Amino acid sequence: MNALSPKTIEFIAKPKQLLINGRWEAAVSGKNFSVTNPASAEVIAQVAEGDKEDIDKAVKAARQALESSAWAAMTPSDRGKLIWRIGDLILKYADELAELESLDNGKPFTVARAADVALSADMFHYMAGWATKRHGITIPISASGGNYHSYTRLEPVGVVGQIIPWNFPLLMAAWKLAPALTTGCTIVLKVAEETPLSALRLGEILLEAGLPDGVVNIVTGFGETAGAALAAHPMVDKIAFTGSTEVGRLIVKAAAGNLKKVSLELGGKSPNIILKDADLELAIPGAAHAIFFNHGQCCNAGSRLYVEQAIFDEVSEGVAEIASHIKLGNGLDPQTQMGPLVSNTQFNRVCGYLDSGYQEGAKAICGGKKREGAGYFVEPTVLVNASQQMKIVQEEIFGPVVVAMPFNEVDEQLIQKANDSIYGLAAGVWTRDISKAHQIANRIKAGTVWINCYSVFDAALPFGGYKQSGWGREMGAAVLENYTEAKAVTINIG
Ligand code: ADP
């Protein structure tokens, strides 16, 4: 196992406080909560337990910063450079951030380093460019009674509350913070109680980059207390949430008080469709990657695998073969390919879905159970003998469990099955027939369709859901809509 670096040991030993108005502070209540390493279930740190009063302080700091000359009068060019610098510092501290991510979330260090940290830096670098490139337009209008010059200004939506989950703690912070900063908003970020460490380190990086006080405030604490207070706060103009569909609904209700704007990136139960003409040397490992990446704890996981009958056994057994060779272990061990689930709650939830699947008649052709001993490990699992109405096919498991089901041909019925979900986040299609690929992609009700690949993310590509997978988009130019108000100015020039 890799030993932790001295930097990480030093960071872990420091008090974990809230970042409010550019300073680190204890929670008003003085309370802390414990954070555990999911690979061992041992407590690794105590973190300040922010609550309603802390959220209120953070929102007031963000409100003040919004109008401050240090932020409001910063030129777009300087704002862009500052955001770029954050990306550079993430890369400078990449190993440290990846260690924290592995320790706190359980994912392999190598994955955290290559994916989470690298994509987080990309997000800041990509968004830095928008600071100088997004602008209003002039509009010729036909209104009578004057000679008008009309133009639009794109202004920051204001104080933004951002609530993020534990599956990609640093990356979700980057997805949220970078576009809000580029548009000139100020922010209160509420990180997930399971995984607060990397965002707190990111807070230090933001200060090192020179972000003015109060522009980003970070509150650690629980969802029902700190999160709910942020969603309901009357001085917050917009709430951006990533997490479960269930909590998404609570956020919408809480936001109704002052009708704050809301964007949501929620659950998924994504269909991954393999046609019999597909290149199986690509499709089989692709289907395994689609579900097992990040231990299946991805909202876009390809968790419903539809395979054309003629190749069903070859594909399901091929994915099972890959699954059975995945090495489970502590994320800091360089040999580890899959770590534990993030928490005991998630562990019980995934095991509950496995039991429900077996009761309804599904069968595991590999894995299928928890690993005995310390830590929250579930074996990568392929389930067969499943039908469309089973809970394991309809509900999001959020673990390393894929349900493989055969289909007879590419027809209306297949499209209906693929779309038979309350969710609509992502989908995969594997075929050599480019016409069929386009036809299926056009008919799938999902925000992302991958053809002959899966889970390809890029800061420039919009990501988000149809149906109950969410409102609005993350990343790309599309996310900037979440954080801007368009103001139309009309002058009678006579
Ligand atoms: P998961 O089910 O994947 O753990 P959640 O949707 O419960 O995801 O949590 C995602 C984020 O939402 C976390 O930061 C959590 O603290 C927060 N959260 C949970 N409940 C609420 C709530 N009632 N109001 C606001 N935020 C919440």
mmCIF file with all atom_site columns, N, CA and C in Angstrom, residues 174-229:
data_model
loop_
_atom_site.group_PDB
_atom_site.id
_atom_site.type_symbol
_atom_site.label_atom_id
_atom_site.label_alt_id
_atom_site.label_comp_id
_atom_site.label_asym_id
_atom_site.label_entity_id
_atom_site.label_seq_id
_atom_site.pdbx_PDB_ins_code
_atom_site.Cartn_x
_atom_site.Cartn_y
_atom_site.Cartn_z
_atom_site.occupancy
_atom_site.B_iso_or_equiv
_atom_site.pdbx_formal_charge
_atom_site.auth_seq_id
_atom_site.auth_comp_id
_atom_site.auth_asym_id
_atom_site.auth_atom_id
_atom_site.pdbx_PDB_model_num
ATOM 1   N N  . ALA A 1 174 ? -15.834 21.346 -8.859  1.00 0.00 ? 174 ALA A N  1
ATOM 2   C CA . ALA A 1 174 ? -15.309 22.070 -10.032 1.00 0.00 ? 174 ALA A CA 1
ATOM 3   C C  . ALA A 1 174 ? -16.426 22.338 -11.046 1.00 0.00 ? 174 ALA A C  1
ATOM 4   N N  . TRP A 1 175 ? -17.266 21.343 -11.305 1.00 0.00 ? 175 TRP A N  1
ATOM 5   C CA . TRP A 1 175 ? -18.383 21.535 -12.242 1.00 0.00 ? 175 TRP A CA 1
ATOM 6   C C  . TRP A 1 175 ? -19.266 22.689 -11.818 1.00 0.00 ? 175 TRP A C  1
ATOM 7   N N  . LYS A 1 176 ? -19.418 22.832 -10.496 1.00 0.00 ? 176 LYS A N  1
ATOM 8   C CA . LYS A 1 176 ? -20.326 23.865 -10.001 1.00 0.00 ? 176 LYS A CA 1
ATOM 9   C C  . LYS A 1 176 ? -19.624 25.226 -9.905  1.00 0.00 ? 176 LYS A C  1
ATOM 10  N N  . LEU A 1 177 ? -18.436 25.235 -9.295  1.00 0.00 ? 177 LEU A N  1
ATOM 11  C CA . LEU A 1 177 ? -17.792 26.530 -9.006  1.00 0.00 ? 177 LEU A CA 1
ATOM 12  C C  . LEU A 1 177 ? -17.341 27.243 -10.278 1.00 0.00 ? 177 LEU A C  1
ATOM 13  N N  . ALA A 1 178 ? -16.699 26.517 -11.199 1.00 0.00 ? 178 ALA A N  1
ATOM 14  C CA . ALA A 1 178 ? -16.032 27.182 -12.322 1.00 0.00 ? 178 ALA A CA 1
ATOM 15  C C  . ALA A 1 178 ? -17.009 28.018 -13.174 1.00 0.00 ? 178 ALA A C  1
ATOM 16  N N  . PRO A 1 179 ? -18.169 27.479 -13.587 1.00 0.00 ? 179 PRO A N  1
ATOM 17  C CA . PRO A 1 179 ? -19.060 28.320 -14.397 1.00 0.00 ? 179 PRO A CA 1
ATOM 18  C C  . PRO A 1 179 ? -19.677 29.474 -13.608 1.00 0.00 ? 179 PRO A C  1
ATOM 19  N N  . ALA A 1 180 ? -19.928 29.257 -12.309 1.00 0.00 ? 180 ALA A N  1
ATOM 20  C CA . ALA A 1 180 ? -20.508 30.342 -11.511 1.00 0.00 ? 180 ALA A CA 1
ATOM 21  C C  . ALA A 1 180 ? -19.493 31.470 -11.352 1.00 0.00 ? 180 ALA A C  1
ATOM 22  N N  . LEU A 1 181 ? -18.214 31.106 -11.230 1.00 0.00 ? 181 LEU A N  1
ATOM 23  C CA . LEU A 1 181 ? -17.186 32.143 -11.107 1.00 0.00 ? 181 LEU A CA 1
ATOM 24  C C  . LEU A 1 181 ? -17.009 32.898 -12.418 1.00 0.00 ? 181 LEU A C  1
ATOM 25  N N  . THR A 1 182 ? -17.028 32.173 -13.519 1.00 0.00 ? 182 THR A N  1
ATOM 26  C CA . THR A 1 182 ? -16.758 32.838 -14.803 1.00 0.00 ? 182 THR A CA 1
ATOM 27  C C  . THR A 1 182 ? -17.849 33.852 -15.136 1.00 0.00 ? 182 THR A C  1
ATOM 28  N N  . THR A 1 183 ? -19.068 33.591 -14.646 1.00 0.00 ? 183 THR A N  1
ATOM 29  C CA . THR A 1 183 ? -20.163 34.528 -14.919 1.00 0.00 ? 183 THR A CA 1
ATOM 30  C C  . THR A 1 183 ? -20.249 35.639 -13.874 1.00 0.00 ? 183 THR A C  1
ATOM 31  N N  . GLY A 1 184 ? -19.387 35.566 -12.836 1.00 0.00 ? 184 GLY A N  1
ATOM 32  C CA . GLY A 1 184 ? -19.331 36.659 -11.855 1.00 0.00 ? 184 GLY A CA 1
ATOM 33  C C  . GLY A 1 184 ? -20.240 36.486 -10.653 1.00 0.00 ? 184 GLY A C  1
ATOM 34  N N  . CYS A 1 185 ? -20.750 35.278 -10.443 1.00 0.00 ? 185 CYS A N  1
ATOM 35  C CA . CYS A 1 185 ? -21.599 35.029 -9.266  1.00 0.00 ? 185 CYS A CA 1
ATOM 36  C C  . CYS A 1 185 ? -20.729 34.890 -8.021  1.00 0.00 ? 185 CYS A C  1
ATOM 37  N N  . THR A 1 186 ? -21.364 34.878 -6.848  1.00 0.00 ? 186 THR A N  1
ATOM 38  C CA . THR A 1 186 ? -20.679 34.459 -5.621  1.00 0.00 ? 186 THR A CA 1
ATOM 39  C C  . THR A 1 186 ? -21.416 33.235 -5.086  1.00 0.00 ? 186 THR A C  1
ATOM 40  N N  . ILE A 1 187 ? -20.732 32.478 -4.251  1.00 0.00 ? 187 ILE A N  1
ATOM 41  C CA . ILE A 1 187 ? -21.176 31.106 -4.032  1.00 0.00 ? 187 ILE A CA 1
ATOM 42  C C  . ILE A 1 187 ? -21.112 30.686 -2.572  1.00 0.00 ? 187 ILE A C  1
ATOM 43  N N  . VAL A 1 188 ? -22.118 29.885 -2.180  1.00 0.00 ? 188 VAL A N  1
ATOM 44  C CA . VAL A 1 188 ? -22.017 29.092 -0.952  1.00 0.00 ? 188 VAL A CA 1
ATOM 45  C C  . VAL A 1 188 ? -22.093 27.632 -1.386  1.00 0.00 ? 188 VAL A C  1
ATOM 46  N N  . LEU A 1 189 ? -21.023 26.913 -1.150  1.00 0.00 ? 189 LEU A N  1
ATOM 47  C CA . LEU A 1 189 ? -20.946 25.505 -1.561  1.00 0.00 ? 189 LEU A CA 1
ATOM 48  C C  . LEU A 1 189 ? -21.165 24.622 -0.335  1.00 0.00 ? 189 LEU A C  1
ATOM 49  N N  . LYS A 1 190 ? -22.154 23.726 -0.438  1.00 0.00 ? 190 LYS A N  1
ATOM 50  C CA . LYS A 1 190 ? -22.391 22.750 0.650   1.00 0.00 ? 190 LYS A CA 1
ATOM 51  C C  . LYS A 1 190 ? -21.947 21.402 0.107   1.00 0.00 ? 190 LYS A C  1
ATOM 52  N N  . VAL A 1 191 ? -20.854 20.873 0.687   1.00 0.00 ? 191 VAL A N  1
ATOM 53  C CA . VAL A 1 191 ? -20.325 19.607 0.174   1.00 0.00 ? 191 VAL A CA 1
ATOM 54  C C  . VAL A 1 191 ? -20.973 18.440 0.905   1.00 0.00 ? 191 VAL A C  1
ATOM 55  N N  . ALA A 1 192 ? -20.825 17.247 0.331   1.00 0.00 ? 192 ALA A N  1
ATOM 56  C CA . ALA A 1 192 ? -21.466 16.069 0.927   1.00 0.00 ? 192 ALA A CA 1
ATOM 57  C C  . ALA A 1 192 ? -20.796 15.704 2.254   1.00 0.00 ? 192 ALA A C  1
ATOM 58  N N  . GLU A 1 193 ? -21.606 15.324 3.214   1.00 0.00 ? 193 GLU A N  1
ATOM 59  C CA . GLU A 1 193 ? -21.081 14.999 4.548   1.00 0.00 ? 193 GLU A CA 1
ATOM 60  C C  . GLU A 1 193 ? -20.158 13.773 4.534   1.00 0.00 ? 193 GLU A C  1
ATOM 61  N N  . GLU A 1 194 ? -20.341 12.909 3.528   1.00 0.00 ? 194 GLU A N  1
ATOM 62  C CA . GLU A 1 194 ? -19.500 11.699 3.447   1.00 0.00 ? 194 GLU A CA 1
ATOM 63  C C  . GLU A 1 194 ? -18.077 12.036 3.014   1.00 0.00 ? 194 GLU A C  1
ATOM 64  N N  . THR A 1 195 ? -17.922 13.089 2.202   1.00 0.00 ? 195 THR A N  1
ATOM 65  C CA . THR A 1 195 ? -16.633 13.329 1.532   1.00 0.00 ? 195 THR A CA 1
ATOM 66  C C  . THR A 1 195 ? -16.241 14.815 1.489   1.00 0.00 ? 195 THR A C  1
ATOM 67  N N  . PRO A 1 196 ? -16.004 15.433 2.633   1.00 0.00 ? 196 PRO A N  1
ATOM 68  C CA . PRO A 1 196 ? -15.739 16.884 2.590   1.00 0.00 ? 196 PRO A CA 1
ATOM 69  C C  . PRO A 1 196 ? -14.271 17.269 2.337   1.00 0.00 ? 196 PRO A C  1
ATOM 70  N N  . LEU A 1 197 ? -13.343 16.307 2.389   1.00 0.00 ? 197 LEU A N  1
ATOM 71  C CA . LEU A 1 197 ? -11.932 16.694 2.513   1.00 0.00 ? 197 LEU A CA 1
ATOM 72  C C  . LEU A 1 197 ? -11.360 17.408 1.295   1.00 0.00 ? 197 LEU A C  1
ATOM 73  N N  . SER A 1 198 ? -11.598 16.871 0.089   1.00 0.00 ? 198 SER A N  1
ATOM 74  C CA . SER A 1 198 ? -10.944 17.483 -1.080  1.00 0.00 ? 198 SER A CA 1
ATOM 75  C C  . SER A 1 198 ? -11.480 18.890 -1.343  1.00 0.00 ? 198 SER A C  1
ATOM 76  N N  . ALA A 1 199 ? -12.758 19.122 -1.038  1.00 0.00 ? 199 ALA A N  1
ATOM 77  C CA . ALA A 1 199 ? -13.307 20.468 -1.263  1.00 0.00 ? 199 ALA A CA 1
ATOM 78  C C  . ALA A 1 199 ? -12.703 21.461 -0.275  1.00 0.00 ? 199 ALA A C  1
ATOM 79  N N  . LEU A 1 200 ? -12.398 20.976 0.936   1.00 0.00 ? 200 LEU A N  1
ATOM 80  C CA . LEU A 1 200 ? -11.755 21.881 1.905   1.00 0.00 ? 200 LEU A CA 1
ATOM 81  C C  . LEU A 1 200 ? -10.339 22.230 1.438   1.00 0.00 ? 200 LEU A C  1
ATOM 82  N N  . ARG A 1 201 ? -9.662  21.245 0.877   1.00 0.00 ? 201 ARG A N  1
ATOM 83  C CA . ARG A 1 201 ? -8.326  21.535 0.310   1.00 0.00 ? 201 ARG A CA 1
ATOM 84  C C  . ARG A 1 201 ? -8.469  22.482 -0.883  1.00 0.00 ? 201 ARG A C  1
ATOM 85  N N  . LEU A 1 202 ? -9.531  22.287 -1.661  1.00 0.00 ? 202 LEU A N  1
ATOM 86  C CA . LEU A 1 202 ? -9.777  23.199 -2.788  1.00 0.00 ? 202 LEU A CA 1
ATOM 87  C C  . LEU A 1 202 ? -10.013 24.616 -2.260  1.00 0.00 ? 202 LEU A C  1
ATOM 88  N N  . GLY A 1 203 ? -10.674 24.732 -1.120  1.00 0.00 ? 203 GLY A N  1
ATOM 89  C CA . GLY A 1 203 ? -10.882 26.054 -0.508  1.00 0.00 ? 203 GLY A CA 1
ATOM 90  C C  . GLY A 1 203 ? -9.553  26.754 -0.267  1.00 0.00 ? 203 GLY A C  1
ATOM 91  N N  . GLU A 1 204 ? -8.575  25.998 0.234   1.00 0.00 ? 204 GLU A N  1
ATOM 92  C CA . GLU A 1 204 ? -7.233  26.598 0.450   1.00 0.00 ? 204 GLU A CA 1
ATOM 93  C C  . GLU A 1 204 ? -6.636  27.043 -0.885  1.00 0.00 ? 204 GLU A C  1
ATOM 94  N N  . ILE A 1 205 ? -6.862  26.228 -1.909  1.00 0.00 ? 205 ILE A N  1
ATOM 95  C CA . ILE A 1 205 ? -6.327  26.551 -3.243  1.00 0.00 ? 205 ILE A CA 1
ATOM 96  C C  . ILE A 1 205 ? -6.976  27.828 -3.785  1.00 0.00 ? 205 ILE A C  1
ATOM 97  N N  . LEU A 1 206 ? -8.267  27.993 -3.549  1.00 0.00 ? 206 LEU A N  1
ATOM 98  C CA . LEU A 1 206 ? -8.956  29.201 -4.034  1.00 0.00 ? 206 LEU A CA 1
ATOM 99  C C  . LEU A 1 206 ? -8.347  30.446 -3.393  1.00 0.00 ? 206 LEU A C  1
ATOM 100 N N  . LEU A 1 207 ? -8.029  30.346 -2.105  1.00 0.00 ? 207 LEU A N  1
ATOM 101 C CA . LEU A 1 207 ? -7.421  31.497 -1.418  1.00 0.00 ? 207 LEU A CA 1
ATOM 102 C C  . LEU A 1 207 ? -6.012  31.742 -1.960  1.00 0.00 ? 207 LEU A C  1
ATOM 103 N N  . GLU A 1 208 ? -5.282  30.654 -2.175  1.00 0.00 ? 208 GLU A N  1
ATOM 104 C CA . GLU A 1 208 ? -3.917  30.795 -2.719  1.00 0.00 ? 208 GLU A CA 1
ATOM 105 C C  . GLU A 1 208 ? -3.947  31.433 -4.111  1.00 0.00 ? 208 GLU A C  1
ATOM 106 N N  . ALA A 1 209 ? -4.983  31.119 -4.883  1.00 0.00 ? 209 ALA A N  1
ATOM 107 C CA . ALA A 1 209 ? -5.091  31.689 -6.241  1.00 0.00 ? 209 ALA A CA 1
ATOM 108 C C  . ALA A 1 209 ? -5.415  33.178 -6.205  1.00 0.00 ? 209 ALA A C  1
ATOM 109 N N  . GLY A 1 210 ? -5.911  33.650 -5.040  1.00 0.00 ? 210 GLY A N  1
ATOM 110 C CA . GLY A 1 210 ? -6.188  35.080 -4.906  1.00 0.00 ? 210 GLY A CA 1
ATOM 111 C C  . GLY A 1 210 ? -7.658  35.454 -5.070  1.00 0.00 ? 210 GLY A C  1
ATOM 112 N N  . LEU A 1 211 ? -8.550  34.496 -4.869  1.00 0.00 ? 211 LEU A N  1
ATOM 113 C CA . LEU A 1 211 ? -9.979  34.804 -4.970  1.00 0.00 ? 211 LEU A CA 1
ATOM 114 C C  . LEU A 1 211 ? -10.364 35.783 -3.851  1.00 0.00 ? 211 LEU A C  1
ATOM 115 N N  . PRO A 1 212 ? -11.069 36.866 -4.185  1.00 0.00 ? 212 PRO A N  1
ATOM 116 C CA . PRO A 1 212 ? -11.433 37.817 -3.127  1.00 0.00 ? 212 PRO A CA 1
ATOM 117 C C  . PRO A 1 212 ? -12.308 37.166 -2.041  1.00 0.00 ? 212 PRO A C  1
ATOM 118 N N  . ASP A 1 213 ? -12.222 37.713 -0.837  1.00 0.00 ? 213 ASP A N  1
ATOM 119 C CA . ASP A 1 213 ? -12.968 37.165 0.303   1.00 0.00 ? 213 ASP A CA 1
ATOM 120 C C  . ASP A 1 213 ? -14.453 37.084 -0.003  1.00 0.00 ? 213 ASP A C  1
ATOM 121 N N  . GLY A 1 214 ? -15.056 35.998 0.396   1.00 0.00 ? 214 GLY A N  1
ATOM 122 C CA . GLY A 1 214 ? -16.512 35.860 0.316   1.00 0.00 ? 214 GLY A CA 1
ATOM 123 C C  . GLY A 1 214 ? -17.031 35.417 -1.033  1.00 0.00 ? 214 GLY A C  1
ATOM 124 N N  . VAL A 1 215 ? -16.179 35.348 -2.048  1.00 0.00 ? 215 VAL A N  1
ATOM 125 C CA . VAL A 1 215 ? -16.678 34.951 -3.381  1.00 0.00 ? 215 VAL A CA 1
ATOM 126 C C  . VAL A 1 215 ? -17.067 33.467 -3.377  1.00 0.00 ? 215 VAL A C  1
ATOM 127 N N  . VAL A 1 216 ? -16.243 32.640 -2.738  1.00 0.00 ? 216 VAL A N  1
ATOM 128 C CA . VAL A 1 216 ? -16.644 31.241 -2.528  1.00 0.00 ? 216 VAL A CA 1
ATOM 129 C C  . VAL A 1 216 ? -16.592 30.958 -1.029  1.00 0.00 ? 216 VAL A C  1
ATOM 130 N N  . ASN A 1 217 ? -17.695 30.495 -0.490  1.00 0.00 ? 217 ASN A N  1
ATOM 131 C CA . ASN A 1 217 ? -17.774 30.091 0.907   1.00 0.00 ? 217 ASN A CA 1
ATOM 132 C C  . ASN A 1 217 ? -18.093 28.605 0.926   1.00 0.00 ? 217 ASN A C  1
ATOM 133 N N  . ILE A 1 218 ? -17.433 27.865 1.802   1.00 0.00 ? 218 ILE A N  1
ATOM 134 C CA . ILE A 1 218 ? -17.642 26.414 1.807   1.00 0.00 ? 218 ILE A CA 1
ATOM 135 C C  . ILE A 1 218 ? -18.148 25.981 3.181   1.00 0.00 ? 218 ILE A C  1
ATOM 136 N N  . VAL A 1 219 ? -19.313 25.344 3.169   1.00 0.00 ? 219 VAL A N  1
ATOM 137 C CA . VAL A 1 219 ? -19.903 24.889 4.424   1.00 0.00 ? 219 VAL A CA 1
ATOM 138 C C  . VAL A 1 219 ? -20.002 23.367 4.397   1.00 0.00 ? 219 VAL A C  1
ATOM 139 N N  . THR A 1 220 ? -19.384 22.724 5.402   1.00 0.00 ? 220 THR A N  1
ATOM 140 C CA . THR A 1 220 ? -19.552 21.282 5.566   1.00 0.00 ? 220 THR A CA 1
ATOM 141 C C  . THR A 1 220 ? -20.683 21.061 6.573   1.00 0.00 ? 220 THR A C  1
ATOM 142 N N  . GLY A 1 221 ? -21.401 19.979 6.395   1.00 0.00 ? 221 GLY A N  1
ATOM 143 C CA . GLY A 1 221 ? -22.518 19.707 7.305   1.00 0.00 ? 221 GLY A CA 1
ATOM 144 C C  . GLY A 1 221 ? -23.490 18.764 6.632   1.00 0.00 ? 221 GLY A C  1
ATOM 145 N N  . PHE A 1 222 ? -24.598 18.531 7.295   1.00 0.00 ? 222 PHE A N  1
ATOM 146 C CA . PHE A 1 222 ? -25.545 17.523 6.796   1.00 0.00 ? 222 PHE A CA 1
ATOM 147 C C  . PHE A 1 222 ? -26.591 18.131 5.861   1.00 0.00 ? 222 PHE A C  1
ATOM 148 N N  . GLY A 1 223 ? -27.170 17.247 5.053   1.00 0.00 ? 223 GLY A N  1
ATOM 149 C CA . GLY A 1 223 ? -28.149 17.677 4.068   1.00 0.00 ? 223 GLY A CA 1
ATOM 150 C C  . GLY A 1 223 ? -29.413 18.239 4.684   1.00 0.00 ? 223 GLY A C  1
ATOM 151 N N  . GLU A 1 224 ? -29.937 17.533 5.682   1.00 0.00 ? 224 GLU A N  1
ATOM 152 C CA . GLU A 1 224 ? -31.240 17.929 6.239   1.00 0.00 ? 224 GLU A CA 1
ATOM 153 C C  . GLU A 1 224 ? -31.144 19.236 7.008   1.00 0.00 ? 224 GLU A C  1
ATOM 154 N N  . THR A 1 225 ? -29.922 19.614 7.410   1.00 0.00 ? 225 THR A N  1
ATOM 155 C CA . THR A 1 225 ? -29.758 20.843 8.186   1.00 0.00 ? 225 THR A CA 1
ATOM 156 C C  . THR A 1 225 ? -29.125 21.938 7.306   1.00 0.00 ? 225 THR A C  1
ATOM 157 N N  . ALA A 1 226 ? -27.816 21.807 7.057   1.00 0.00 ? 226 ALA A N  1
ATOM 158 C CA . ALA A 1 226 ? -27.130 22.849 6.282   1.00 0.00 ? 226 ALA A CA 1
ATOM 159 C C  . ALA A 1 226 ? -27.662 22.922 4.848   1.00 0.00 ? 226 ALA A C  1
ATOM 160 N N  . GLY A 1 227 ? -27.833 21.777 4.211   1.00 0.00 ? 227 GLY A N  1
ATOM 161 C CA . GLY A 1 227 ? -28.306 21.760 2.819   1.00 0.00 ? 227 GLY A CA 1
ATOM 162 C C  . GLY A 1 227 ? -29.696 22.372 2.704   1.00 0.00 ? 227 GLY A C  1
ATOM 163 N N  . ALA A 1 228 ? -30.584 21.941 3.598   1.00 0.00 ? 228 ALA A N  1
ATOM 164 C CA . ALA A 1 228 ? -31.967 22.436 3.547   1.00 0.00 ? 228 ALA A CA 1
ATOM 165 C C  . ALA A 1 228 ? -32.002 23.944 3.800   1.00 0.00 ? 228 ALA A C  1
ATOM 166 N N  . ALA A 1 229 ? -31.151 24.419 4.730   1.00 0.00 ? 229 ALA A N  1
ATOM 167 C CA . ALA A 1 229 ? -31.123 25.855 5.041   1.00 0.00 ? 229 ALA A CA 1
ATOM 168 C C  . ALA A 1 229 ? -30.659 26.655 3.826   1.00 0.00 ? 229 ALA A C  1
#
